[in-house]
CSV table of C-alpha atoms in Angstrom, one decimal:
chain,number,residue,atom,x,y,z
Y,1,UNK,CA,61.0,155.7,5.4
Y,2,UNK,CA,59.7,159.0,6.5
Y,3,UNK,CA,59.6,162.4,4.4
Y,4,UNK,CA,59.4,164.0,7.2
Y,5,UNK,CA,62.1,163.5,9.3
Y,6,UNK,CA,64.6,165.0,11.1
Y,7,UNK,CA,67.2,167.4,9.5
Y,8,UNK,CA,70.4,166.1,11.2
Y,9,UNK,CA,69.6,162.4,10.0
Y,10,UNK,CA,71.9,160.0,9.0
Y,11,UNK,CA,72.6,160.1,5.1
Y,12,UNK,CA,70.5,156.7,3.9
Y,13,UNK,CA,73.7,155.7,1.3
Y,14,UNK,CA,73.0,152.1,1.0
Y,15,UNK,CA,69.7,153.3,-0.9
Y,16,UNK,CA,71.1,155.8,-2.4
Y,17,UNK,CA,74.4,154.0,-4.1
Y,18,UNK,CA,72.8,151.7,-6.3
Y,19,UNK,CA,71.6,155.2,-8.2
Y,20,UNK,CA,74.7,157.0,-8.6
Y,21,UNK,CA,75.6,153.4,-10.5
Y,22,UNK,CA,73.0,154.1,-12.6
Y,23,UNK,CA,73.7,157.7,-13.2
Y,24,UNK,CA,77.7,156.6,-13.9
Y,25,UNK,CA,76.0,154.2,-16.5
Y,26,UNK,CA,73.7,156.3,-18.2
Y,27,UNK,CA,76.3,159.2,-18.9
Y,28,UNK,CA,79.2,155.7,-19.7
Y,29,UNK,CA,76.4,155.2,-22.2
Y,30,UNK,CA,76.3,157.8,-24.0
Y,31,UNK,CA,79.3,159.4,-24.3
Y,32,UNK,CA,81.3,155.9,-24.1
Y,33,UNK,CA,79.8,154.1,-27.2
Y,34,UNK,CA,80.2,157.1,-29.5
Y,35,UNK,CA,83.3,157.8,-28.6
Y,36,UNK,CA,83.9,154.1,-30.4
Y,37,UNK,CA,81.4,154.1,-32.9
Y,38,UNK,CA,83.5,157.3,-34.2
Y,39,UNK,CA,86.8,154.9,-34.3
Y,40,UNK,CA,84.9,151.7,-36.1
Y,41,UNK,CA,82.9,153.4,-38.8
Y,42,UNK,CA,84.8,151.8,-41.0
Y,43,UNK,CA,84.6,148.2,-39.8
Y,44,UNK,CA,81.1,147.8,-39.0
Y,45,UNK,CA,80.0,149.8,-42.5
Y,46,UNK,CA,79.0,153.0,-41.3
Y,47,UNK,CA,78.7,156.2,-44.2
Y,48,UNK,CA,79.3,159.1,-42.1
Y,49,UNK,CA,75.5,160.2,-42.8
Y,50,UNK,CA,74.3,156.8,-41.0
Y,51,UNK,CA,77.4,157.3,-38.0
Y,52,UNK,CA,75.9,161.2,-37.4
Y,53,UNK,CA,72.5,159.3,-37.3
Y,54,UNK,CA,73.3,156.3,-34.8
Y,55,UNK,CA,74.5,159.1,-32.6
Y,56,UNK,CA,71.8,160.9,-32.7
Y,57,UNK,CA,69.3,158.4,-31.3
Y,58,UNK,CA,70.1,158.1,-28.3
Y,59,UNK,CA,69.8,161.6,-27.7
Y,60,UNK,CA,66.2,161.7,-29.4
Y,61,UNK,CA,65.1,159.1,-27.2
Y,62,UNK,CA,66.0,161.0,-24.5
Y,63,UNK,CA,65.2,164.2,-25.5
Y,64,UNK,CA,61.5,162.9,-25.8
Y,65,UNK,CA,60.9,160.3,-23.3
Y,66,UNK,CA,62.8,161.7,-20.3
Y,67,UNK,CA,59.6,163.5,-19.5
Y,68,UNK,CA,57.5,161.1,-20.2
Y,69,UNK,CA,58.9,158.5,-17.8
Y,70,UNK,CA,59.5,160.8,-15.3
Y,71,UNK,CA,55.8,161.7,-15.2
Y,72,UNK,CA,55.1,157.9,-15.6
Y,73,UNK,CA,57.5,157.2,-12.2
Y,74,UNK,CA,54.8,159.8,-10.3
Y,75,UNK,CA,51.9,157.9,-11.3
Y,76,UNK,CA,53.3,154.4,-11.1
Y,77,UNK,CA,56.2,155.1,-8.0
Y,78,UNK,CA,59.9,156.0,-8.7
Y,79,UNK,CA,61.2,152.4,-8.3
Y,80,UNK,CA,59.3,150.8,-10.7
Y,81,UNK,CA,61.0,153.1,-13.7
Y,82,UNK,CA,64.8,153.0,-12.1
Y,83,UNK,CA,64.6,148.9,-11.9
Y,84,UNK,CA,62.9,148.4,-15.1
Y,85,UNK,CA,64.5,151.0,-17.3
Y,86,UNK,CA,68.2,149.6,-16.2
Y,87,UNK,CA,67.0,146.0,-16.9
Y,88,UNK,CA,65.6,147.3,-20.7
Y,89,UNK,CA,69.6,148.7,-21.0
Y,90,UNK,CA,71.0,145.8,-20.0
Y,91,UNK,CA,68.9,143.3,-22.8
Y,92,UNK,CA,69.4,145.9,-25.1
Y,93,UNK,CA,73.0,146.0,-24.7
Y,94,UNK,CA,73.2,142.9,-24.9
Y,95,UNK,CA,71.4,142.4,-27.8
Y,96,UNK,CA,74.1,145.4,-29.2
Y,97,UNK,CA,77.1,142.7,-28.4
Y,98,UNK,CA,75.9,139.8,-30.2
Y,99,UNK,CA,73.8,141.9,-33.5
Y,100,UNK,CA,76.5,144.0,-35.4
Y,101,UNK,CA,74.8,145.2,-38.1
Y,102,UNK,CA,74.3,148.7,-38.7
Y,103,UNK,CA,70.9,148.1,-38.2
Y,104,UNK,CA,70.6,146.5,-35.2
Y,105,UNK,CA,73.6,148.8,-34.4
Y,106,UNK,CA,70.8,152.1,-34.3
Y,107,UNK,CA,68.4,150.3,-32.7
Y,108,UNK,CA,70.5,149.1,-29.2
Y,109,UNK,CA,71.5,153.2,-29.7
Y,110,UNK,CA,67.8,154.0,-30.1
Y,111,UNK,CA,66.5,151.3,-27.1
Y,112,UNK,CA,69.4,152.6,-24.8
Y,113,UNK,CA,68.6,156.2,-25.2
Y,114,UNK,CA,64.6,155.2,-24.3
Y,115,UNK,CA,66.0,152.7,-20.7
Y,116,UNK,CA,68.0,155.8,-20.3
Y,117,UNK,CA,65.2,158.0,-20.4
Y,118,UNK,CA,63.4,155.6,-17.3
Y,119,UNK,CA,65.7,155.2,-14.7
Y,120,UNK,CA,67.8,158.9,-15.5
Y,121,UNK,CA,64.8,161.1,-14.1
Y,122,UNK,CA,63.5,158.6,-11.9
Y,123,UNK,CA,67.0,158.0,-9.9
Y,124,UNK,CA,67.0,161.8,-9.8
Y,125,UNK,CA,63.8,161.9,-7.7
Y,126,UNK,CA,64.4,158.7,-5.8
Y,127,UNK,CA,67.9,160.9,-4.8
Y,128,UNK,CA,65.6,163.7,-3.9
Y,129,UNK,CA,63.2,161.5,-1.5
Y,130,UNK,CA,65.2,159.4,-0.3
Y,131,UNK,CA,68.2,162.0,0.8
Y,132,UNK,CA,65.1,164.6,1.9
Y,133,UNK,CA,65.7,168.4,2.2
Y,134,UNK,CA,68.7,168.1,4.9
Y,135,UNK,CA,70.5,165.8,2.5
Y,136,UNK,CA,69.9,166.8,-0.8
Y,137,UNK,CA,73.4,168.9,-1.3
Y,138,UNK,CA,75.3,165.9,-0.1
Y,139,UNK,CA,73.4,163.1,-2.5
Y,140,UNK,CA,73.3,165.3,-5.3
Y,141,UNK,CA,77.2,166.1,-5.0
Y,142,UNK,CA,77.7,162.3,-4.9
Y,143,UNK,CA,75.1,161.6,-7.7
Y,144,UNK,CA,76.2,164.6,-10.3
Y,145,UNK,CA,80.0,163.6,-9.5
Y,146,UNK,CA,79.2,159.6,-10.5
Y,147,UNK,CA,77.4,161.1,-13.3
Y,148,UNK,CA,80.3,163.7,-14.6
Y,149,UNK,CA,82.7,161.1,-14.5
Y,150,UNK,CA,81.0,158.7,-16.7
Y,151,UNK,CA,79.8,161.8,-18.9
Y,152,UNK,CA,84.5,162.7,-18.6
Y,153,UNK,CA,85.8,159.9,-18.7
Y,154,UNK,CA,83.7,157.2,-20.5
Y,155,UNK,CA,85.7,157.9,-23.9
Y,156,UNK,CA,88.8,157.0,-22.2
Y,157,UNK,CA,86.7,153.5,-20.9
Y,158,UNK,CA,85.3,153.0,-24.5
Y,159,UNK,CA,88.8,152.7,-26.2
Y,160,UNK,CA,89.6,150.5,-23.7
Y,161,UNK,CA,87.3,148.3,-24.3
Y,162,UNK,CA,87.6,148.6,-27.8
Y,163,UNK,CA,91.5,147.8,-27.6
Y,164,UNK,CA,90.5,144.5,-25.2
Y,165,UNK,CA,87.3,143.6,-27.9
Y,166,UNK,CA,86.2,146.0,-29.4
Y,167,UNK,CA,82.4,146.8,-29.9
Y,168,UNK,CA,81.5,143.4,-28.4
Y,169,UNK,CA,83.8,144.0,-25.5
Y,170,UNK,CA,81.9,147.4,-25.0
Y,171,UNK,CA,78.1,146.6,-25.3
Y,172,UNK,CA,78.7,143.4,-22.9
Y,173,UNK,CA,80.1,145.7,-20.2
Y,174,UNK,CA,77.6,148.0,-20.4
Y,175,UNK,CA,75.2,145.1,-20.3
Y,176,UNK,CA,77.1,143.6,-17.0
Y,177,UNK,CA,77.1,147.4,-15.4
Y,178,UNK,CA,73.0,148.1,-15.8
Y,179,UNK,CA,72.5,144.0,-14.9
Y,180,UNK,CA,74.9,144.9,-12.1
Y,181,UNK,CA,72.9,148.7,-11.0
Y,182,UNK,CA,69.4,146.4,-11.9
Y,183,UNK,CA,70.1,144.0,-8.9
Y,184,UNK,CA,71.6,146.5,-6.7
Y,185,UNK,CA,68.6,148.7,-6.9
Y,186,UNK,CA,66.0,146.0,-6.7
Y,187,UNK,CA,67.3,145.4,-3.3
Y,188,UNK,CA,68.4,148.4,-1.9
Y,189,UNK,CA,66.9,151.2,-3.1
Y,190,UNK,CA,63.5,151.6,-1.2
Y,191,UNK,CA,59.5,151.1,-2.3
Y,192,UNK,CA,59.1,155.0,-1.7
Y,193,UNK,CA,55.2,155.6,-2.2
Y,194,UNK,CA,52.9,157.2,-5.0
Y,195,UNK,CA,51.4,160.1,-3.6
Y,196,UNK,CA,48.3,161.7,-4.4
Y,197,UNK,CA,49.0,164.8,-6.7
Y,198,UNK,CA,46.2,167.3,-7.8
Y,199,UNK,CA,44.7,168.2,-11.0
Y,200,UNK,CA,46.1,170.3,-13.4
Y,201,UNK,CA,45.8,172.4,-16.4
Y,202,UNK,CA,47.8,173.2,-19.1
Y,203,UNK,CA,47.8,176.6,-17.6
Y,204,UNK,CA,48.7,174.6,-14.3
Y,205,UNK,CA,52.1,173.4,-16.1
Y,206,UNK,CA,52.8,176.2,-18.6
Y,207,UNK,CA,53.3,178.2,-15.1
Y,208,UNK,CA,54.9,175.6,-13.2
Y,209,UNK,CA,57.6,175.1,-16.3
Y,210,UNK,CA,58.4,179.0,-16.5
Y,211,UNK,CA,58.4,179.4,-12.5
Y,212,UNK,CA,61.8,180.7,-11.4
Y,213,UNK,CA,62.1,178.0,-9.0
Y,214,UNK,CA,62.4,175.1,-12.3
Y,215,UNK,CA,63.7,177.4,-15.0
Y,216,UNK,CA,66.5,179.0,-13.4
Y,217,UNK,CA,68.3,175.7,-12.2
Y,218,UNK,CA,67.4,174.3,-15.4
Y,219,UNK,CA,69.2,176.7,-17.7
Y,220,UNK,CA,72.1,176.4,-14.8
Y,221,UNK,CA,72.1,173.0,-15.6
Y,222,UNK,CA,71.9,172.9,-19.2
Y,223,UNK,CA,75.0,175.5,-19.9
Y,224,UNK,CA,77.0,173.5,-17.1
Y,225,UNK,CA,76.4,170.2,-19.2
Y,226,UNK,CA,77.0,172.0,-22.6
Y,227,UNK,CA,80.2,173.2,-21.8
Y,228,UNK,CA,80.7,169.3,-20.3
Y,229,UNK,CA,80.2,168.3,-24.1
Y,230,UNK,CA,82.7,171.0,-25.5
Y,231,UNK,CA,85.2,170.4,-23.8
Y,232,UNK,CA,85.0,166.3,-23.7
Y,233,UNK,CA,85.3,166.8,-27.6
Y,234,UNK,CA,86.9,170.0,-27.8
Y,235,UNK,CA,89.9,170.7,-25.5
Y,236,UNK,CA,91.6,167.0,-26.7
Y,237,UNK,CA,91.3,168.5,-30.0
Y,238,UNK,CA,93.0,171.8,-29.3
Y,239,UNK,CA,95.7,169.5,-27.1
Y,240,UNK,CA,96.3,167.7,-30.6
Y,241,UNK,CA,96.8,171.2,-32.6
Y,242,UNK,CA,99.2,172.6,-29.9
Y,243,UNK,CA,101.4,169.5,-30.9
Y,244,UNK,CA,100.3,167.6,-27.5
Y,245,UNK,CA,100.4,163.7,-27.9
Y,246,UNK,CA,97.6,162.0,-27.5
Y,247,UNK,CA,97.8,160.4,-23.9
Y,248,UNK,CA,98.4,164.1,-23.0
Y,249,UNK,CA,95.4,165.4,-25.1
Y,250,UNK,CA,93.0,163.2,-23.2
Y,251,UNK,CA,94.5,163.8,-19.9
Y,252,UNK,CA,93.1,167.6,-20.2
Y,253,UNK,CA,89.8,165.1,-20.1
Y,254,UNK,CA,91.3,163.6,-17.0
Y,255,UNK,CA,91.9,166.6,-15.0
Y,256,UNK,CA,88.2,167.7,-15.7
Y,257,UNK,CA,86.8,164.8,-14.6
Y,258,UNK,CA,88.7,164.8,-11.7
Y,259,UNK,CA,88.4,168.2,-10.8
Y,260,UNK,CA,84.3,167.9,-10.9
Y,261,UNK,CA,83.9,164.7,-9.1
Y,262,UNK,CA,85.8,166.1,-6.3
Y,263,UNK,CA,84.3,168.9,-5.6
Y,264,UNK,CA,80.6,168.3,-5.9
Y,265,UNK,CA,80.3,166.2,-2.8
Y,266,UNK,CA,81.9,168.9,-0.9
Y,267,UNK,CA,79.6,171.7,-2.1
Y,268,UNK,CA,76.7,169.3,-1.8
Y,269,UNK,CA,78.1,169.2,2.0
Y,270,UNK,CA,78.7,173.0,2.3
Y,271,UNK,CA,75.1,173.3,1.0
Y,272,UNK,CA,73.6,171.1,3.9
Y,273,UNK,CA,75.6,173.1,6.4
Y,274,UNK,CA,74.0,176.5,5.1
Y,275,UNK,CA,77.5,177.4,4.3
Y,276,UNK,CA,76.9,177.9,0.5
Y,277,UNK,CA,72.9,178.3,-1.4
Y,278,UNK,CA,72.4,178.0,-4.9
Y,279,UNK,CA,71.9,181.8,-5.6
Y,280,UNK,CA,75.2,183.0,-5.1
Y,281,UNK,CA,76.8,179.8,-5.5
Y,282,UNK,CA,75.8,178.4,-9.3
Y,283,UNK,CA,76.7,181.6,-10.6
Y,284,UNK,CA,80.2,181.8,-9.4
Y,285,UNK,CA,80.3,177.8,-10.9
Y,286,UNK,CA,79.1,179.0,-14.3
Y,287,UNK,CA,81.5,182.2,-14.0
Y,288,UNK,CA,84.4,179.7,-13.1
Y,289,UNK,CA,83.2,178.0,-16.3
Y,290,UNK,CA,83.1,181.0,-18.3
Y,291,UNK,CA,87.0,181.9,-17.3
Y,292,UNK,CA,88.2,178.4,-18.1
Y,293,UNK,CA,86.3,178.6,-21.6
Y,294,UNK,CA,87.9,182.0,-22.3
Y,295,UNK,CA,91.2,181.1,-21.2
Y,296,UNK,CA,91.9,178.9,-23.2
Y,297,UNK,CA,90.3,180.7,-26.7
Y,298,UNK,CA,92.4,183.7,-26.0
Y,299,UNK,CA,95.8,182.1,-25.3
Y,300,UNK,CA,95.8,178.1,-25.9
Y,301,UNK,CA,99.0,176.9,-24.6
Y,302,UNK,CA,99.4,173.9,-23.7
Y,303,UNK,CA,99.4,175.1,-20.0
Y,304,UNK,CA,96.2,176.9,-20.5
Y,305,UNK,CA,94.6,174.0,-21.9
Y,306,UNK,CA,95.3,172.5,-18.4
Y,307,UNK,CA,94.1,175.0,-16.4
Y,308,UNK,CA,91.0,175.3,-18.9
Y,309,UNK,CA,90.2,172.0,-17.8
Y,310,UNK,CA,90.6,172.2,-14.0
Y,311,UNK,CA,88.0,175.3,-13.8
Y,312,UNK,CA,85.7,173.9,-16.1
Y,313,UNK,CA,86.0,171.1,-13.9
Y,314,UNK,CA,85.1,173.3,-10.7
Y,315,UNK,CA,82.5,175.3,-11.8
Y,316,UNK,CA,80.7,172.4,-13.1
Y,317,UNK,CA,81.2,170.6,-10.1
Y,318,UNK,CA,79.5,174.1,-8.5
Y,319,UNK,CA,77.1,174.5,-9.9
Y,320,UNK,CA,75.2,171.3,-11.2
Y,321,UNK,CA,74.8,169.5,-7.1
Y,322,UNK,CA,73.3,173.3,-6.3
Y,323,UNK,CA,71.1,173.1,-9.3
Y,324,UNK,CA,69.2,169.7,-8.3
Y,325,UNK,CA,69.8,170.6,-5.0
Y,326,UNK,CA,67.7,173.6,-5.4
Y,327,UNK,CA,65.0,172.0,-7.8
Y,328,UNK,CA,65.1,169.6,-5.1
Y,329,UNK,CA,64.0,171.5,-2.5
Y,330,UNK,CA,61.4,173.8,-4.4
Y,331,UNK,CA,59.4,171.4,-5.8
Y,332,UNK,CA,56.7,168.7,-4.0
Y,333,UNK,CA,57.4,164.9,-3.4
Y,334,UNK,CA,53.6,163.8,-5.6
Y,335,UNK,CA,55.4,166.0,-9.0
Y,336,UNK,CA,59.5,164.8,-8.0
Y,337,UNK,CA,59.5,162.6,-11.3
Y,338,UNK,CA,58.1,164.7,-13.6
Y,339,UNK,CA,60.2,168.0,-12.8
Y,340,UNK,CA,63.4,166.0,-12.4
Y,341,UNK,CA,62.9,164.6,-15.9
Y,342,UNK,CA,61.8,167.8,-17.4
Y,343,UNK,CA,65.2,169.5,-15.5
Y,344,UNK,CA,66.7,166.7,-17.4
Y,345,UNK,CA,65.7,167.5,-20.8
Y,346,UNK,CA,67.3,170.7,-20.2
Y,347,UNK,CA,70.8,169.0,-20.0
Y,348,UNK,CA,70.3,167.5,-23.0
Y,349,UNK,CA,69.3,170.0,-24.9
Y,350,UNK,CA,72.6,171.5,-23.7
Y,351,UNK,CA,74.3,168.6,-24.0
Y,352,UNK,CA,74.0,168.9,-27.3
Y,353,UNK,CA,73.0,172.9,-28.1
Y,354,UNK,CA,77.2,173.2,-26.8
Y,355,UNK,CA,79.3,171.2,-29.2
Y,356,UNK,CA,76.4,172.3,-31.8
Y,357,UNK,CA,76.6,176.0,-31.0
Y,358,UNK,CA,80.4,176.0,-31.3
Y,359,UNK,CA,81.0,173.4,-34.1
Y,360,UNK,CA,78.9,176.3,-36.1
Y,361,UNK,CA,80.5,179.0,-35.1
Y,362,UNK,CA,83.9,177.7,-35.0
Y,363,UNK,CA,82.8,177.1,-38.9
Y,364,UNK,CA,81.7,180.7,-39.7
Y,365,UNK,CA,84.5,182.4,-38.0
Y,366,UNK,CA,87.0,180.4,-35.6
Y,367,UNK,CA,87.2,178.2,-32.7
Y,368,UNK,CA,88.2,181.1,-30.7
Y,369,UNK,CA,85.8,183.3,-31.5
Y,370,UNK,CA,82.6,179.6,-31.0
Y,371,UNK,CA,84.5,179.7,-27.7
Y,372,UNK,CA,84.1,183.3,-26.8
Y,373,UNK,CA,80.9,182.6,-27.7
Y,374,UNK,CA,80.2,179.9,-25.1
Y,375,UNK,CA,81.5,182.0,-22.3
Y,376,UNK,CA,79.2,184.6,-22.9
Y,377,UNK,CA,76.0,182.6,-23.2
Y,378,UNK,CA,77.8,180.4,-19.8
Y,379,UNK,CA,78.5,184.3,-18.1
Y,380,UNK,CA,75.2,185.6,-19.4
Y,381,UNK,CA,73.3,182.3,-17.3
Y,382,UNK,CA,75.3,183.3,-14.2
Y,383,UNK,CA,73.9,186.6,-14.3
Y,384,UNK,CA,70.6,185.4,-15.2
Y,385,UNK,CA,70.6,183.0,-12.0
Y,386,UNK,CA,72.1,185.2,-9.8
Y,387,UNK,CA,69.4,187.7,-10.5
Y,388,UNK,CA,66.2,185.9,-11.0
Y,389,UNK,CA,66.8,182.9,-8.7
Y,390,UNK,CA,64.2,183.2,-5.7
Y,391,UNK,CA,66.0,181.1,-2.4
Y,392,UNK,CA,65.0,177.2,-1.6
Y,393,UNK,CA,63.2,176.7,2.0
Y,394,UNK,CA,65.5,176.0,4.7
Y,395,UNK,CA,67.5,172.6,4.1
Y,396,UNK,CA,65.5,171.5,7.4
Y,397,UNK,CA,62.2,171.1,5.4
Y,398,UNK,CA,60.4,173.5,7.6
Y,399,UNK,CA,59.0,174.8,5.3
Y,400,UNK,CA,56.5,173.2,2.2
Y,401,UNK,CA,58.4,173.2,-1.1
Y,402,UNK,CA,56.6,175.1,-3.5
Y,403,UNK,CA,56.5,175.5,-7.6
Y,404,UNK,CA,57.0,173.1,-10.1
């Protein structure tokens, strides 16, 4: 499949759809299992310290390994890394279903994180190269929608599987999901050629990492994911303190998930049609996120709680596909894996850093103050992205990509 085909070529949905499932799998594995373990600590013999360590292993593996596997996909090919990572995820998940001792749970969690570190950035790179510049917005809109859905409803699905069959059922479900994605990707994802790469020095790498065309969209992704991590954890908690029942409190997450899932493909199509660009759209999305966070901080009420979830979901849905599409448009194809791996690292930092920031400030001051700080950080990122981001090349691919 040529990467220089005309701008108006049909979107190769069959070739990209398995990658959407891969994105959902890693997000579901991260958040669904984390929530499930939180309810099963006594049953599986985990102390609070051990529980925290087990949860952290997934993220630690991703932070360390995502750039490594992203660069590896540039060297050996994207498809082998996607298929191999999904297969490893399925095997490790199945082992987690069979062996439930705390040490084995920790190994399973670490193995899942390592496997996700392989197929997640490689999947992003495959989406960029298969879709091409003309369809990057639509493709990343759909990819981001499925990934956001996994992040947001993972805890709900995990809770349902716990009721049906405990942790074993959840691990089996993850194994089956990953195995299905493995087979589908092996059959449908094209064998993208390994492209020749120029040698680069450490100075070149530093220059590429600090280029606004890479750094600013990555900051947008980090801020969006930080807000998502906080919303999934703290909005249901606020709902409980406001007197809402469990179902109504968790319903806030559903509103966030649905709004983000619906809007991302729409924004992607608008981007491809030239009706919105990252320089204007991404800051607007982050401003919506900041307003949503600030709303529930200054006026906590069941109504504002749901309004906040809606605004946060819409904002994430606007900013995320635009940031990914900008990275795809400004990155040479031969470095796509490394770029996406490093950008995914930014998302992981946001995913971990957002809840940590809010939790730390809430302990020192209060939860409303903590949410206000998050809103300020998000708004600041919006201001920076609106002023520092350079326009991406035209969607038709006429201009060669530059930057990282």
